[in-house]
Amino acid sequence: MSGTSSSEIADPIPAPDTLELAALLCSKVCHDLISPVGAIVNGLEVLDDNPKPEDRDFALELIRKSAKTASARLQFCRLAFGAAGSAGAQIDLGDAQTMARGHIEDAKTSITWNLPRLLLPKNRVKLLLNMMVVAQQTIPRGGVLTVDPIGEGETMSFRVAATGLNARLPQNIVNLLAGAQQSTIDAHAVQPYYTLLLADAFGLKVTLAADGEAMVVQAA
């Protein structure tokens, strides 16, 4: 399976240089972590004020939940954006499923995981996780992400279908994945742009499109 390289598109996205790309990805990770870390700080401040027993219990529960969320997001980001092992390393899809559930699943969003458990090259797993993040952005009120394989073995690719109330196609992400021209890649656009780079590294084309009521991210 092969797709059009991003370098072959008539109006390619202005590519950030290496330093800018690293900075934008760091900004993305910080954005993901600031909310739970800030909640931990707020909980500690409540404890510092010698609160009533009920306020103390609330603060401890807030700290507990926020620390769990921060840990899950850190583990996911390490796998989705970080080195996650040496060059040429392989990642167990079972571990990827665990990281994805910890980061994405909550009271509103669930994952149906239909992939076999096997080892894949780490950048292929990174592509999968980033496709799931893109798909999650189409269901802002929650829903279900269904993850299916395309092909098998080490050349396996993926299809992630998102269904939920008021599912939508963010046109800026659709255009970006298609390689459409835009003025700049900023901290909001770097994650789908990084997904595009990962797909391109395998000669794949990643797309986001509606399929009935589902919003489908596919790499093929």
mmCIF file of C-alpha atoms in Angstrom:
data_model
loop_
_atom_site.group_PDB
_atom_site.id
_atom_site.type_symbol
_atom_site.label_atom_id
_atom_site.label_comp_id
_atom_site.label_asym_id
_atom_site.label_seq_id
_atom_site.Cartn_x
_atom_site.Cartn_y
_atom_site.Cartn_z
ATOM 1 C CA MET A 1 0.000 0.000 0.000
ATOM 2 C CA SER A 2 1.371 3.397 -0.856
ATOM 3 C CA GLY A 3 0.095 6.921 -0.878
ATOM 4 C CA THR A 4 1.144 10.247 -2.251
ATOM 5 C CA SER A 5 4.131 11.644 -0.428
ATOM 6 C CA SER A 6 3.534 14.988 1.259
ATOM 7 C CA SER A 7 6.499 16.313 -0.727
ATOM 8 C CA GLU A 8 4.668 15.588 -3.997
ATOM 9 C CA ILE A 9 1.578 17.686 -3.222
ATOM 10 C CA ALA A 10 1.232 20.744 -5.442
ATOM 11 C CA ASP A 11 0.674 23.142 -2.532
ATOM 12 C CA PRO A 12 2.525 21.526 0.375
ATOM 13 C CA ILE A 13 2.118 22.674 3.954
ATOM 14 C CA PRO A 14 4.906 25.058 4.935
ATOM 15 C CA ALA A 15 7.061 22.693 6.992
ATOM 16 C CA PRO A 16 8.477 23.853 10.326
ATOM 17 C CA ASP A 17 12.200 23.263 10.670
ATOM 18 C CA THR A 18 13.506 20.620 13.062
ATOM 19 C CA LEU A 19 13.848 22.974 16.027
ATOM 20 C CA GLU A 20 10.375 24.446 15.516
ATOM 21 C CA LEU A 21 8.781 20.994 15.193
ATOM 22 C CA ALA A 22 10.408 19.888 18.460
ATOM 23 C CA ALA A 23 9.213 23.064 20.173
ATOM 24 C CA LEU A 24 5.653 22.638 18.894
ATOM 25 C CA LEU A 25 5.480 19.017 20.054
ATOM 26 C CA CYS A 26 6.756 20.069 23.480
ATOM 27 C CA SER A 27 4.010 22.709 23.589
ATOM 28 C CA LYS A 28 1.449 20.030 22.731
ATOM 29 C CA VAL A 29 2.625 17.811 25.604
ATOM 30 C CA CYS A 30 2.642 20.740 28.047
ATOM 31 C CA HIS A 31 -0.898 21.667 26.971
ATOM 32 C CA ASP A 32 -2.064 18.107 27.667
ATOM 33 C CA LEU A 33 -0.485 18.075 31.128
ATOM 34 C CA ILE A 34 -1.212 21.560 32.439
ATOM 35 C CA SER A 35 -4.813 20.843 33.429
ATOM 36 C CA PRO A 36 -4.259 17.805 35.695
ATOM 37 C CA VAL A 37 -1.043 19.235 37.140
ATOM 38 C CA GLY A 38 -2.826 22.517 37.864
ATOM 39 C CA ALA A 39 -5.599 20.583 39.610
ATOM 40 C CA ILE A 40 -3.018 18.851 41.817
ATOM 41 C CA VAL A 41 -1.605 22.249 42.798
ATOM 42 C CA ASN A 42 -5.111 23.519 43.609
ATOM 43 C CA GLY A 43 -5.766 20.485 45.784
ATOM 44 C CA LEU A 44 -2.521 21.000 47.685
ATOM 45 C CA GLU A 45 -3.391 24.647 48.271
ATOM 46 C CA VAL A 46 -6.693 23.586 49.814
ATOM 47 C CA LEU A 47 -4.827 21.221 52.150
ATOM 48 C CA ASP A 48 -2.415 24.010 53.118
ATOM 49 C CA ASP A 49 -5.356 26.104 54.323
ATOM 50 C CA ASN A 50 -6.254 23.640 57.118
ATOM 51 C CA PRO A 51 -9.615 22.800 55.560
ATOM 52 C CA LYS A 52 -12.680 21.257 57.127
ATOM 53 C CA PRO A 53 -12.738 17.434 56.968
ATOM 54 C CA GLU A 54 -15.112 17.419 53.998
ATOM 55 C CA ASP A 55 -12.944 19.921 52.098
ATOM 56 C CA ARG A 56 -9.857 17.868 52.915
ATOM 57 C CA ASP A 57 -11.533 14.741 51.526
ATOM 58 C CA PHE A 58 -12.489 16.643 48.370
ATOM 59 C CA ALA A 59 -8.933 17.936 47.939
ATOM 60 C CA LEU A 60 -7.402 14.478 48.389
ATOM 61 C CA GLU A 61 -9.792 12.973 45.847
ATOM 62 C CA LEU A 62 -8.991 15.784 43.387
ATOM 63 C CA ILE A 63 -5.255 15.173 43.832
ATOM 64 C CA ARG A 64 -5.699 11.423 43.450
ATOM 65 C CA LYS A 65 -7.738 11.660 40.237
ATOM 66 C CA SER A 66 -5.542 14.381 38.738
ATOM 67 C CA ALA A 67 -2.322 12.498 39.480
ATOM 68 C CA LYS A 68 -3.762 9.406 37.783
ATOM 69 C CA THR A 69 -4.761 11.490 34.752
ATOM 70 C CA ALA A 70 -1.349 13.174 34.550
ATOM 71 C CA SER A 71 0.415 9.807 34.741
ATOM 72 C CA ALA A 72 -1.767 8.315 31.990
ATOM 73 C CA ARG A 73 -1.189 11.313 29.728
ATOM 74 C CA LEU A 74 2.565 11.219 30.303
ATOM 75 C CA GLN A 75 2.732 7.520 29.426
ATOM 76 C CA PHE A 76 0.644 8.080 26.300
ATOM 77 C CA CYS A 77 2.693 11.087 25.181
ATOM 78 C CA ARG A 78 5.939 9.183 25.692
ATOM 79 C CA LEU A 79 4.693 6.500 23.308
ATOM 80 C CA ALA A 80 2.835 8.742 20.834
ATOM 81 C CA PHE A 81 5.370 11.582 20.564
ATOM 82 C CA GLY A 82 8.553 10.432 22.294
ATOM 83 C CA ALA A 83 11.416 8.072 21.490
ATOM 84 C CA ALA A 84 9.831 5.088 23.340
ATOM 85 C CA GLY A 85 12.892 2.902 22.939
ATOM 86 C CA SER A 86 15.899 2.786 20.650
ATOM 87 C CA ALA A 87 15.868 3.246 16.898
ATOM 88 C CA GLY A 88 14.286 0.224 15.242
ATOM 89 C CA ALA A 89 12.484 -0.791 18.434
ATOM 90 C CA GLN A 90 9.181 -2.622 18.304
ATOM 91 C CA ILE A 91 6.142 -1.931 20.477
ATOM 92 C CA ASP A 92 3.570 -4.446 21.706
ATOM 93 C CA LEU A 93 0.091 -3.493 20.491
ATOM 94 C CA GLY A 94 -1.206 -4.708 23.837
ATOM 95 C CA ASP A 95 0.837 -1.991 25.546
ATOM 96 C CA ALA A 96 -0.430 0.548 23.026
ATOM 97 C CA GLN A 97 -4.003 -0.431 23.847
ATOM 98 C CA THR A 98 -3.358 0.057 27.560
ATOM 99 C CA MET A 99 -1.847 3.512 26.964
ATOM 100 C CA ALA A 100 -4.682 4.532 24.640
ATOM 101 C CA ARG A 101 -7.381 3.468 27.100
ATOM 102 C CA GLY A 102 -5.657 5.287 29.965
ATOM 103 C CA HIS A 103 -5.418 8.504 27.973
ATOM 104 C CA ILE A 104 -8.663 8.534 25.974
ATOM 105 C CA GLU A 105 -11.299 6.549 27.847
ATOM 106 C CA ASP A 106 -13.441 8.329 30.396
ATOM 107 C CA ALA A 107 -17.106 8.602 31.359
ATOM 108 C CA LYS A 108 -17.951 9.860 27.850
ATOM 109 C CA THR A 109 -15.559 8.061 25.505
ATOM 110 C CA SER A 110 -14.779 4.370 25.050
ATOM 111 C CA ILE A 111 -12.571 2.327 22.721
ATOM 112 C CA THR A 112 -13.443 -0.824 20.785
ATOM 113 C CA TRP A 113 -10.055 -2.394 20.030
ATOM 114 C CA ASN A 114 -10.088 -4.992 17.229
ATOM 115 C CA LEU A 115 -6.329 -5.312 16.697
ATOM 116 C CA PRO A 116 -4.377 -8.518 17.356
ATOM 117 C CA ARG A 117 -1.649 -8.524 19.967
ATOM 118 C CA LEU A 118 1.703 -8.436 18.187
ATOM 119 C CA LEU A 119 4.884 -6.420 17.945
ATOM 120 C CA LEU A 120 5.049 -3.625 15.371
ATOM 121 C CA PRO A 121 7.753 -1.063 14.539
ATOM 122 C CA LYS A 122 7.455 1.765 17.040
ATOM 123 C CA ASN A 123 6.743 4.473 14.444
ATOM 124 C CA ARG A 124 3.834 2.417 13.089
ATOM 125 C CA VAL A 125 2.408 2.249 16.614
ATOM 126 C CA LYS A 126 2.999 5.983 17.023
ATOM 127 C CA LEU A 127 1.001 6.487 13.815
ATOM 128 C CA LEU A 128 -1.882 4.464 15.260
ATOM 129 C CA LEU A 129 -1.962 6.424 18.522
ATOM 130 C CA ASN A 130 -1.849 9.740 16.703
ATOM 131 C CA MET A 131 -4.669 8.626 14.399
ATOM 132 C CA MET A 132 -6.721 7.924 17.529
ATOM 133 C CA VAL A 133 -6.052 11.441 18.834
ATOM 134 C CA VAL A 134 -7.212 12.869 15.494
ATOM 135 C CA ALA A 135 -10.347 10.718 15.583
ATOM 136 C CA GLN A 136 -11.106 11.779 19.159
ATOM 137 C CA GLN A 137 -11.229 15.410 18.023
ATOM 138 C CA THR A 138 -14.256 14.606 15.830
ATOM 139 C CA ILE A 139 -16.420 13.635 18.836
ATOM 140 C CA PRO A 140 -16.112 16.565 21.284
ATOM 141 C CA ARG A 141 -19.093 15.304 23.305
ATOM 142 C CA GLY A 142 -17.749 11.769 23.532
ATOM 143 C CA GLY A 143 -18.608 8.493 21.843
ATOM 144 C CA VAL A 144 -16.833 5.363 20.658
ATOM 145 C CA LEU A 145 -13.540 4.927 18.825
ATOM 146 C CA THR A 146 -13.419 1.640 16.898
ATOM 147 C CA VAL A 147 -9.921 0.552 15.893
ATOM 148 C CA ASP A 148 -9.556 -2.001 13.076
ATOM 149 C CA PRO A 149 -6.550 -3.380 11.198
ATOM 150 C CA ILE A 150 -5.879 -2.973 7.491
ATOM 151 C CA GLY A 151 -3.686 -5.833 6.345
ATOM 152 C CA GLU A 152 -1.617 -7.907 8.739
ATOM 153 C CA GLY A 153 1.845 -8.428 10.145
ATOM 154 C CA GLU A 154 4.519 -5.734 10.267
ATOM 155 C CA THR A 155 2.958 -3.858 7.356
ATOM 156 C CA MET A 156 -0.414 -3.606 9.108
ATOM 157 C CA SER A 157 -2.145 -0.260 8.811
ATOM 158 C CA PHE A 158 -5.197 1.060 10.629
ATOM 159 C CA ARG A 159 -8.732 2.403 10.438
ATOM 160 C CA VAL A 160 -10.141 4.385 13.364
ATOM 161 C CA ALA A 161 -13.877 5.159 13.224
ATOM 162 C CA ALA A 162 -15.358 7.684 15.659
ATOM 163 C CA THR A 163 -19.084 7.737 16.389
ATOM 164 C CA GLY A 164 -20.868 9.975 18.839
ATOM 165 C CA LEU A 165 -23.396 12.731 19.402
ATOM 166 C CA ASN A 166 -22.730 15.722 17.136
ATOM 167 C CA ALA A 167 -19.720 14.061 15.490
ATOM 168 C CA ARG A 168 -18.103 16.505 13.079
ATOM 169 C CA LEU A 169 -15.257 16.883 10.613
ATOM 170 C CA PRO A 170 -12.814 19.639 11.639
ATOM 171 C CA GLN A 171 -12.139 21.042 8.175
ATOM 172 C CA ASN A 172 -8.742 22.406 9.137
ATOM 173 C CA ILE A 173 -7.593 18.885 10.067
ATOM 174 C CA VAL A 174 -9.104 17.392 6.902
ATOM 175 C CA ASN A 175 -7.213 19.955 4.819
ATOM 176 C CA LEU A 176 -3.991 19.538 6.772
ATOM 177 C CA LEU A 177 -3.951 15.749 6.395
ATOM 178 C CA ALA A 178 -4.577 16.246 2.672
ATOM 179 C CA GLY A 179 -1.519 18.490 2.509
ATOM 180 C CA ALA A 180 -3.537 21.619 1.720
ATOM 181 C CA GLN A 181 -1.722 24.922 1.949
ATOM 182 C CA GLN A 182 -2.045 26.941 5.131
ATOM 183 C CA SER A 183 -0.105 29.860 6.536
ATOM 184 C CA THR A 184 1.705 28.062 9.340
ATOM 185 C CA ILE A 185 1.863 24.988 11.536
ATOM 186 C CA ASP A 186 1.150 26.120 15.091
ATOM 187 C CA ALA A 187 0.744 24.315 18.413
ATOM 188 C CA HIS A 188 -2.894 23.495 17.560
ATOM 189 C CA ALA A 189 -2.017 21.967 14.178
ATOM 190 C CA VAL A 190 1.200 20.151 15.072
ATOM 191 C CA GLN A 191 -0.435 16.899 16.197
ATOM 192 C CA PRO A 192 -2.290 16.146 12.929
ATOM 193 C CA TYR A 193 0.765 17.408 11.043
ATOM 194 C CA TYR A 194 2.923 14.946 12.987
ATOM 195 C CA THR A 195 0.413 12.215 12.077
ATOM 196 C CA LEU A 196 0.904 13.148 8.422
ATOM 197 C CA LEU A 197 4.688 12.878 8.812
ATOM 198 C CA LEU A 198 4.432 9.447 10.436
ATOM 199 C CA ALA A 199 2.193 8.153 7.638
ATOM 200 C CA ASP A 200 4.463 9.614 4.985
ATOM 201 C CA ALA A 201 7.447 7.807 6.529
ATOM 202 C CA PHE A 202 5.754 4.508 5.626
ATOM 203 C CA GLY A 203 4.569 5.645 2.199
ATOM 204 C CA LEU A 204 0.989 5.827 3.474
ATOM 205 C CA LYS A 205 -1.684 8.459 3.020
ATOM 206 C CA VAL A 206 -3.725 9.320 6.097
ATOM 207 C CA THR A 207 -7.220 10.705 5.557
ATOM 208 C CA LEU A 208 -10.135 11.937 7.651
ATOM 209 C CA ALA A 209 -13.594 11.634 6.094
ATOM 210 C CA ALA A 210 -17.209 10.875 6.951
ATOM 211 C CA ASP A 211 -18.511 7.350 6.365
ATOM 212 C CA GLY A 212 -22.203 7.435 7.196
ATOM 213 C CA GLU A 213 -22.460 8.578 10.822
ATOM 214 C CA ALA A 214 -18.817 7.708 11.537
ATOM 215 C CA MET A 215 -15.831 10.008 11.168
ATOM 216 C CA VAL A 216 -13.046 7.769 9.869
ATOM 217 C CA VAL A 217 -9.284 8.258 10.094
ATOM 218 C CA GLN A 218 -7.520 5.797 7.811
ATOM 219 C CA ALA A 219 -3.936 5.192 6.751
ATOM 220 C CA ALA A 220 -3.515 3.255 3.518
#
